[in-house]
Coordinates of C-alpha atoms and ligand atoms in Angstrom, one line a residue:
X191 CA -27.8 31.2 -27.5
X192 CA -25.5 33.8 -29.3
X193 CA -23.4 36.8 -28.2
X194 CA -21.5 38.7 -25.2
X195 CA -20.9 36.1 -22.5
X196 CA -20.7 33.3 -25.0
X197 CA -18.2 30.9 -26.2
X198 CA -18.0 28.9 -29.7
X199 CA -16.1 25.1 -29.2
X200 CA -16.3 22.2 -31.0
X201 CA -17.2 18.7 -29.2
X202 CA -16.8 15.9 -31.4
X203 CA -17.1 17.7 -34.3
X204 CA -20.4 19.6 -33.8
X205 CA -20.5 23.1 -33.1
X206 CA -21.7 24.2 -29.3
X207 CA -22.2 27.4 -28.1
X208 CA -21.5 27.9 -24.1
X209 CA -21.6 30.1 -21.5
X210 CA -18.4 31.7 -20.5
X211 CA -17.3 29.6 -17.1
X212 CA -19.2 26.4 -18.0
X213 CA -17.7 23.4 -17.8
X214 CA -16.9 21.1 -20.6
X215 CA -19.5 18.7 -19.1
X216 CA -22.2 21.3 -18.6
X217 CA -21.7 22.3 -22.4
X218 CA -22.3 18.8 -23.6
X219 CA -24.9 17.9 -21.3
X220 CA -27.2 20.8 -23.1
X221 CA -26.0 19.9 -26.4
X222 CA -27.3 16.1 -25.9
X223 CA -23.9 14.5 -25.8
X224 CA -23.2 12.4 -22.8
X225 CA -19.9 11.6 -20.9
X226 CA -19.6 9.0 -18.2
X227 CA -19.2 10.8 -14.5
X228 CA -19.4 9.0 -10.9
X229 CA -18.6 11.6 -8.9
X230 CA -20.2 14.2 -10.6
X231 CA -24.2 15.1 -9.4
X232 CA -26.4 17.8 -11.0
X233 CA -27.0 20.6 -8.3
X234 CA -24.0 20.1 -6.4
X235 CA -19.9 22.0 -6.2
X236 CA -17.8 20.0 -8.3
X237 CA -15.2 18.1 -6.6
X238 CA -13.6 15.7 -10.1
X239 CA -12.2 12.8 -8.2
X240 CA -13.8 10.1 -10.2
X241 CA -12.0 11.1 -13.8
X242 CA -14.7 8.8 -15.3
X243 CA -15.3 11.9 -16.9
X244 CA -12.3 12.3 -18.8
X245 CA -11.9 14.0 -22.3
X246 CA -9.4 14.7 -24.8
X247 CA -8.8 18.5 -26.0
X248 CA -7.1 18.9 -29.5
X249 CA -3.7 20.5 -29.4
X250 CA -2.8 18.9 -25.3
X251 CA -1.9 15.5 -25.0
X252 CA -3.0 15.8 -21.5
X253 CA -6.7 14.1 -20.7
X254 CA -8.9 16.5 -18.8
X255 CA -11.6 15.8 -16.3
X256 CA -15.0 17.9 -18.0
X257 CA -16.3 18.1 -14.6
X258 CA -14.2 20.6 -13.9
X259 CA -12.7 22.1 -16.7
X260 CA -13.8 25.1 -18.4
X261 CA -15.1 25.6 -21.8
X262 CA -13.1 28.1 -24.1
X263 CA -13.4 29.6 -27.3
X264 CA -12.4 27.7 -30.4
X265 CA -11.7 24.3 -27.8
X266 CA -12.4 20.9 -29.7
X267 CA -13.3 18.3 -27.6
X268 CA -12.9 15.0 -27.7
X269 CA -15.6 12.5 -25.2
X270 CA -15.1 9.3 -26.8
X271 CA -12.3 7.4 -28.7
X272 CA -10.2 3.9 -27.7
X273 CA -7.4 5.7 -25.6
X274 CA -10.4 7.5 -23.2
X275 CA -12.3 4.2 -23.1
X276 CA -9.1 2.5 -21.9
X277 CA -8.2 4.6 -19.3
X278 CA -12.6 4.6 -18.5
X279 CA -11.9 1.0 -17.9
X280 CA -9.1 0.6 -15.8
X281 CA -10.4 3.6 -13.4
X282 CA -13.7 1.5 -12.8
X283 CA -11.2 -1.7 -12.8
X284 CA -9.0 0.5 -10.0
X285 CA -12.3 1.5 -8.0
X286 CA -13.3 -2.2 -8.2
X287 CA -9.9 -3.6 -6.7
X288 CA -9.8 -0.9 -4.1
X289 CA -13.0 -1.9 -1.4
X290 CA -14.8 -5.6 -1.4
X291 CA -17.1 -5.1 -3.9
X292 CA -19.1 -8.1 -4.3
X293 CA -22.4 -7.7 -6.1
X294 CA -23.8 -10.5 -5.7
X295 CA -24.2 -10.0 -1.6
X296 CA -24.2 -5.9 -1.7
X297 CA -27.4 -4.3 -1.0
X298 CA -27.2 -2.1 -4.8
X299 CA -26.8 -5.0 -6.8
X300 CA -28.8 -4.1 -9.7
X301 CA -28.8 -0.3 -8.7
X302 CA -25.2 0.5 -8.8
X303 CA -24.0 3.2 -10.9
X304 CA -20.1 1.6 -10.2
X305 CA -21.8 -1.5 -11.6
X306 CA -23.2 0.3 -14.6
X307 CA -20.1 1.7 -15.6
X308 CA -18.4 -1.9 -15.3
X309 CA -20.6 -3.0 -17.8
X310 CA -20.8 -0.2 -19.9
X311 CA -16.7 -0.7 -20.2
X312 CA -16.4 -4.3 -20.1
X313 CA -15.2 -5.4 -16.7
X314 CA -15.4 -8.8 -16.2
X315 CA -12.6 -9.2 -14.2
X316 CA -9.9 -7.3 -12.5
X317 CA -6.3 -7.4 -13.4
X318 CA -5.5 -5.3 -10.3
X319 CA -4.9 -7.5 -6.8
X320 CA -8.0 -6.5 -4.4
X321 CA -6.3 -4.8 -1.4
X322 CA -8.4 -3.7 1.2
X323 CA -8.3 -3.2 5.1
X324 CA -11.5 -3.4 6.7
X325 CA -13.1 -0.4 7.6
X326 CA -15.9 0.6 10.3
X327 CA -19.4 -0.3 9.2
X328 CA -22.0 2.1 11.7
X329 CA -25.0 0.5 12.4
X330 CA -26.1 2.7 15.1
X331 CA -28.2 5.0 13.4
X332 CA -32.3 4.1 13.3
X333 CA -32.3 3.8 10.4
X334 CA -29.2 4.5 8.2
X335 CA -26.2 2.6 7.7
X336 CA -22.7 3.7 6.5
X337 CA -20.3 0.6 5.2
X338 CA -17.2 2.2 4.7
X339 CA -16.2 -1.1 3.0
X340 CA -18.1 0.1 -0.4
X341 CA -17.5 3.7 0.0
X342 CA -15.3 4.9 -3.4
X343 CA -14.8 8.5 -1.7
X344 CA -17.2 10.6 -4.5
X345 CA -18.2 12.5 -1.6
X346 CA -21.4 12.9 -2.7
X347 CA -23.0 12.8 0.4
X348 CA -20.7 15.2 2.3
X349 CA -21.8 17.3 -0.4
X350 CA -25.2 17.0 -0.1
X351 CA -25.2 17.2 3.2
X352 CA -23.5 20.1 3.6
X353 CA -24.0 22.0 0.3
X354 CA -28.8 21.1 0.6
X355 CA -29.2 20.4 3.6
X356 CA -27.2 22.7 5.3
X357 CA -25.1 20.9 8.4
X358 CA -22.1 19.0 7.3
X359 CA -22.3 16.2 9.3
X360 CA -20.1 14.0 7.5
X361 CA -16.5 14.4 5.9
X362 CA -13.8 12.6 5.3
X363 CA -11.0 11.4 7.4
X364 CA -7.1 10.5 6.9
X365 CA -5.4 9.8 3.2
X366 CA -4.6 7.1 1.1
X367 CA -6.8 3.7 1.6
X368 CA -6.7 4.4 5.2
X369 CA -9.8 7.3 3.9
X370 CA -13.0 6.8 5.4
X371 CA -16.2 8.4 5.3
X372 CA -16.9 10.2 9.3
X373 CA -19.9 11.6 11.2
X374 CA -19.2 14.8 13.0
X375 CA -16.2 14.3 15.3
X376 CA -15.8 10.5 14.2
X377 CA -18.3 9.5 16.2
X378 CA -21.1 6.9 15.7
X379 CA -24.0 8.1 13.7
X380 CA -26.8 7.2 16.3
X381 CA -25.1 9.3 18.7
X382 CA -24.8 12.5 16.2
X383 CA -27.0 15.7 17.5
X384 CA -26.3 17.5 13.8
X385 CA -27.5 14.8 11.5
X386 CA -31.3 15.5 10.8
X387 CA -32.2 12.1 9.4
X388 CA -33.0 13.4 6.2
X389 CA -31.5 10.6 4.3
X390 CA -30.0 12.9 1.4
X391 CA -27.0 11.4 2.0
X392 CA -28.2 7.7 1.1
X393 CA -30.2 9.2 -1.8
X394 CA -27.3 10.1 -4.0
X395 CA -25.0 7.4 -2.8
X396 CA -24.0 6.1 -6.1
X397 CA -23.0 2.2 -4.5
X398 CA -24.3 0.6 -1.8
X399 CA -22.2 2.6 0.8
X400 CA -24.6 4.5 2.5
X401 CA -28.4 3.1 2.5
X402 CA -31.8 2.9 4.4
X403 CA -32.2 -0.2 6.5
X404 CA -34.5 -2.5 5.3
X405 CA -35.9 -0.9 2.1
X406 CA -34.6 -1.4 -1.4
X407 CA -32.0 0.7 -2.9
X408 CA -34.2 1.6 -5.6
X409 CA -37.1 3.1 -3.5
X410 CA -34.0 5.3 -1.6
X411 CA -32.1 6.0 -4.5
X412 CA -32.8 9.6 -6.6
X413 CA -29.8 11.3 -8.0
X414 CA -32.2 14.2 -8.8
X415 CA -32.8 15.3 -5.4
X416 CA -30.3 18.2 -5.5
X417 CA -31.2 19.6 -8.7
X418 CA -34.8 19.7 -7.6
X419 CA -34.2 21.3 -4.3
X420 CA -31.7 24.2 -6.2
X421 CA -34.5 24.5 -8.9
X422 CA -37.2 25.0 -6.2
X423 CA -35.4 27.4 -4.0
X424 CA -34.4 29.7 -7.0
X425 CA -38.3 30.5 -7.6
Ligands
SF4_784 S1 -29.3 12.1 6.9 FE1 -29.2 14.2 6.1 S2 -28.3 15.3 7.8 FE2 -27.9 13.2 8.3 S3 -25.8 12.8 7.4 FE3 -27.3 12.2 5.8 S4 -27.5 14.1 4.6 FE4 -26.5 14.7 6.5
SF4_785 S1 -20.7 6.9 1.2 FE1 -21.4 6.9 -1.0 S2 -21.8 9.0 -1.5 FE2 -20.5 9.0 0.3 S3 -18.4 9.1 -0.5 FE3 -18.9 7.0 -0.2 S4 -19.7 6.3 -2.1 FE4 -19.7 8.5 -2.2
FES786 S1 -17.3 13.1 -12.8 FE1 -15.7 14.3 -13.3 S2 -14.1 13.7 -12.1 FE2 -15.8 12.5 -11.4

């Protein structure tokens, strides 16, 4: 890939060639170089609320989330070193302390990309205080449950819902820790005229926030689904 439309950067040292208005994250996904993301899915807008996908740029001392940033020419790019593992950590530790996340008794265990990424940077235990309020679990649906409890706001499946499958049934309501997950109007999913029962929404759940009743995560789960819907349509 060479010429008008093109940009030259650096990421970790090796030379990529981008497309103008790429991402720093697209750019290094095609170059074979891989940076954590949560809230990040292939085939859907970028929203960068997660910053797992952090990276240092040479010249700022700024971190910047690749999600969303931009590639440019002559950029160097930084995706790992101590200081971005660091701050890596303490966002999974933040996510962690923020909703009851208990594995052992969560419906994901063992298909959790928040539980990956704990691994992956080495939390085994949180130096923030857990503070939590309880929020609305909907069981009213036939088949698909929302536990707002285990939700970390990545709003992948308002995303999905609105951006594949075309109605926007859920969102997100009020600020702060008091956020919650909603369907339509705030009302209780089994009562919801919009929702089509599709299940994208528990497909690229990345916890064990949204899910299908009575199946395992891992028969639900498929982070592809988007990609492979955008991919299809475009023929
Ligand atoms: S099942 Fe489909 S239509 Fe219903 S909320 Fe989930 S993604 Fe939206
Ligand atoms: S329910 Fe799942 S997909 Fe939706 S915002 Fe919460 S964690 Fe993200
Ligand atoms: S993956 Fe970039 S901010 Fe979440």
């Amino acid at each position: 890939m060479s010429g008008a439309g093109t940009v030259k950067l650096k990421i970790n040292g090796v030379e990529v060639t981008a497309y103008e208005g790429e991402t720093i994250l697209e750019a290094a996904k095609r170059a074979g170089i891989r940076i954590p993301t949560l809230c990040y899915l292939d085939g859907l807008s970028n929203y960068g609320s997660c910053r797992l996908c952090i990276v240092e740029i040479k010249g700022s001392p700024k971190l910047f989330p690749s999600c969303t940033t931009p590639v440019s020419n002559g950029m160097e790019v930084i995706t790992d070193s101590e200081r971005l593992r660091k701050y890596r950590k303490m966002t999974v530790e933040l996510l962690l302390s923020e909703k009851p996340h208990v594995c052992a008794v969560c419906v994901a265990n063992g298909n959790c990309e928040l539980q990956d990424l704990a691994k992956e940077f080495g939390v085994d235990h949180l130096r923030f205080d857990r503070e939590w309020t309880r929020q609305k679990i909907d069981l009213t649906h036939d088949f698909l449950v929302i536990d707002n409890n285990r939700c970390i706001l990545c709003t992948r499946c308002v995303r999905v819902c609105d951006e594949i499958e075309g109605v926007h049934v859920l969102d997100i309501k009020a600020r702060g820790k008091d956020s919650q997950i909603i369907v339509d109007m705030d009302e209780d999913w089994g009562s919801s005229r919009s929702c089509t029962s599709c299940r994208k929404c528990a497909r690229v759940c990345p916890v064990g926030a949204i899910y299908v009743r009575d199946k395992p995560i891992s028969e639900t789960k498929d982070k592809d689904i988007a990609q492979f819907i955008i991919s299809r349509r475009r023929r």
